[in-house]
């Protein structure tokens, strides 16, 4: 079930979705992309995954604007990960803690 999020958390989730979709359009050659927002007991996660070509391993760590997004996630106690998925394609995942009230 949905939780109330801080404005900062909502913004980082929005930016992660925006970044994920932008990367799919620019780089992946994918035919399909999925975005999943999931609320856990103590966290919220966003996963953007595609069925495209993936990226060279060195590119996944350097760029596509992910460094700044990772810093913003870390500032909120969260984690951003991005890279080629084992089943093919590319996946971006953001997980942020949620305050339980």
Coordinates of C-alpha atoms in Angstrom, one line a residue:
X1 CA 0.0 0.0 0.0
X2 CA 1.1 3.6 -0.6
X3 CA 3.0 5.6 2.0
X4 CA 3.4 9.3 2.4
X5 CA 6.7 10.4 0.9
X6 CA 8.8 13.5 1.5
X7 CA 9.0 16.0 -1.3
X8 CA 12.7 15.1 -1.7
X9 CA 11.9 11.4 -2.1
X10 CA 9.1 12.1 -4.6
X11 CA 11.5 14.2 -6.6
X12 CA 14.3 11.6 -6.7
X13 CA 11.8 8.9 -7.7
X14 CA 10.5 11.2 -10.5
X15 CA 14.0 12.0 -11.7
X16 CA 14.9 8.3 -11.7
X17 CA 11.9 7.5 -13.8
X18 CA 12.7 10.3 -16.1
X19 CA 16.4 9.3 -16.4
X20 CA 15.5 5.6 -16.9
X21 CA 13.0 6.4 -19.7
X22 CA 15.4 8.9 -21.4
X23 CA 18.1 6.3 -21.4
X24 CA 15.8 3.7 -23.0
X25 CA 14.8 6.1 -25.8
X26 CA 18.4 7.3 -26.5
X27 CA 20.5 4.2 -26.0
X28 CA 18.8 0.9 -25.8
X29 CA 17.0 0.0 -29.0
X30 CA 14.4 -1.6 -26.8
X31 CA 10.9 -2.6 -27.9
X32 CA 9.6 -2.8 -24.4
X33 CA 10.2 -1.0 -21.1
X34 CA 8.5 -1.5 -17.8
X35 CA 8.4 0.8 -14.8
X36 CA 7.4 -0.7 -11.4
X37 CA 6.9 1.4 -8.2
X38 CA 6.6 -0.9 -5.2
X39 CA 6.1 0.0 -1.6
X40 CA 7.5 -2.3 1.1
X41 CA 7.2 -2.0 4.8
X42 CA 10.2 0.3 5.2
X43 CA 11.1 1.2 1.7
X44 CA 9.9 2.3 -1.7
X45 CA 11.5 1.1 -4.9
X46 CA 11.3 2.0 -8.5
X47 CA 12.6 -0.3 -11.2
X48 CA 12.9 0.8 -14.9
X49 CA 13.8 -2.2 -17.1
X50 CA 14.0 -2.7 -20.9
X51 CA 14.6 -5.5 -23.3
X52 CA 17.2 -3.6 -25.3
X53 CA 20.9 -4.2 -26.0
X54 CA 22.3 -3.2 -22.7
X55 CA 25.4 -1.1 -22.4
X56 CA 29.1 -1.8 -22.2
X57 CA 30.0 -2.4 -18.5
X58 CA 32.2 0.6 -18.2
X59 CA 29.4 2.9 -19.5
X60 CA 26.9 1.6 -17.0
X61 CA 29.1 2.9 -14.1
X62 CA 30.1 6.2 -15.6
X63 CA 27.2 7.9 -16.9
X64 CA 23.9 8.6 -18.4
X65 CA 23.4 11.1 -15.6
X66 CA 23.3 8.4 -13.0
X67 CA 26.1 9.7 -10.8
X68 CA 24.1 12.7 -9.6
X69 CA 21.0 10.7 -9.1
X70 CA 23.0 8.2 -7.1
X71 CA 24.3 11.0 -4.8
X72 CA 20.7 12.3 -4.3
X73 CA 19.5 8.8 -3.4
X74 CA 22.4 8.3 -1.0
X75 CA 21.6 11.7 0.7
X76 CA 18.2 10.2 1.5
X77 CA 19.6 7.0 2.8
X78 CA 18.8 5.1 -0.4
X79 CA 20.6 3.2 -3.1
X80 CA 20.6 3.5 -6.9
X81 CA 21.9 0.7 -9.0
X82 CA 22.0 0.4 -12.7
X83 CA 23.4 -2.1 -15.2
X84 CA 22.8 -4.9 -17.6
X85 CA 20.2 -7.4 -16.5
X86 CA 21.1 -11.1 -16.5
X87 CA 18.2 -11.9 -18.8
X88 CA 19.2 -9.1 -21.2
X89 CA 18.5 -5.4 -21.5
X90 CA 19.2 -2.7 -18.9
X91 CA 17.7 -2.1 -15.5
X92 CA 17.8 0.9 -13.2
X93 CA 16.6 0.4 -9.6
X94 CA 16.2 3.0 -6.9
X95 CA 15.3 2.1 -3.3
X96 CA 14.6 4.7 -0.7
X97 CA 13.7 4.2 3.0
X98 CA 10.2 5.3 4.0
X99 CA 9.3 6.7 7.4
X100 CA 6.7 4.5 9.1
X101 CA 4.2 6.6 11.0

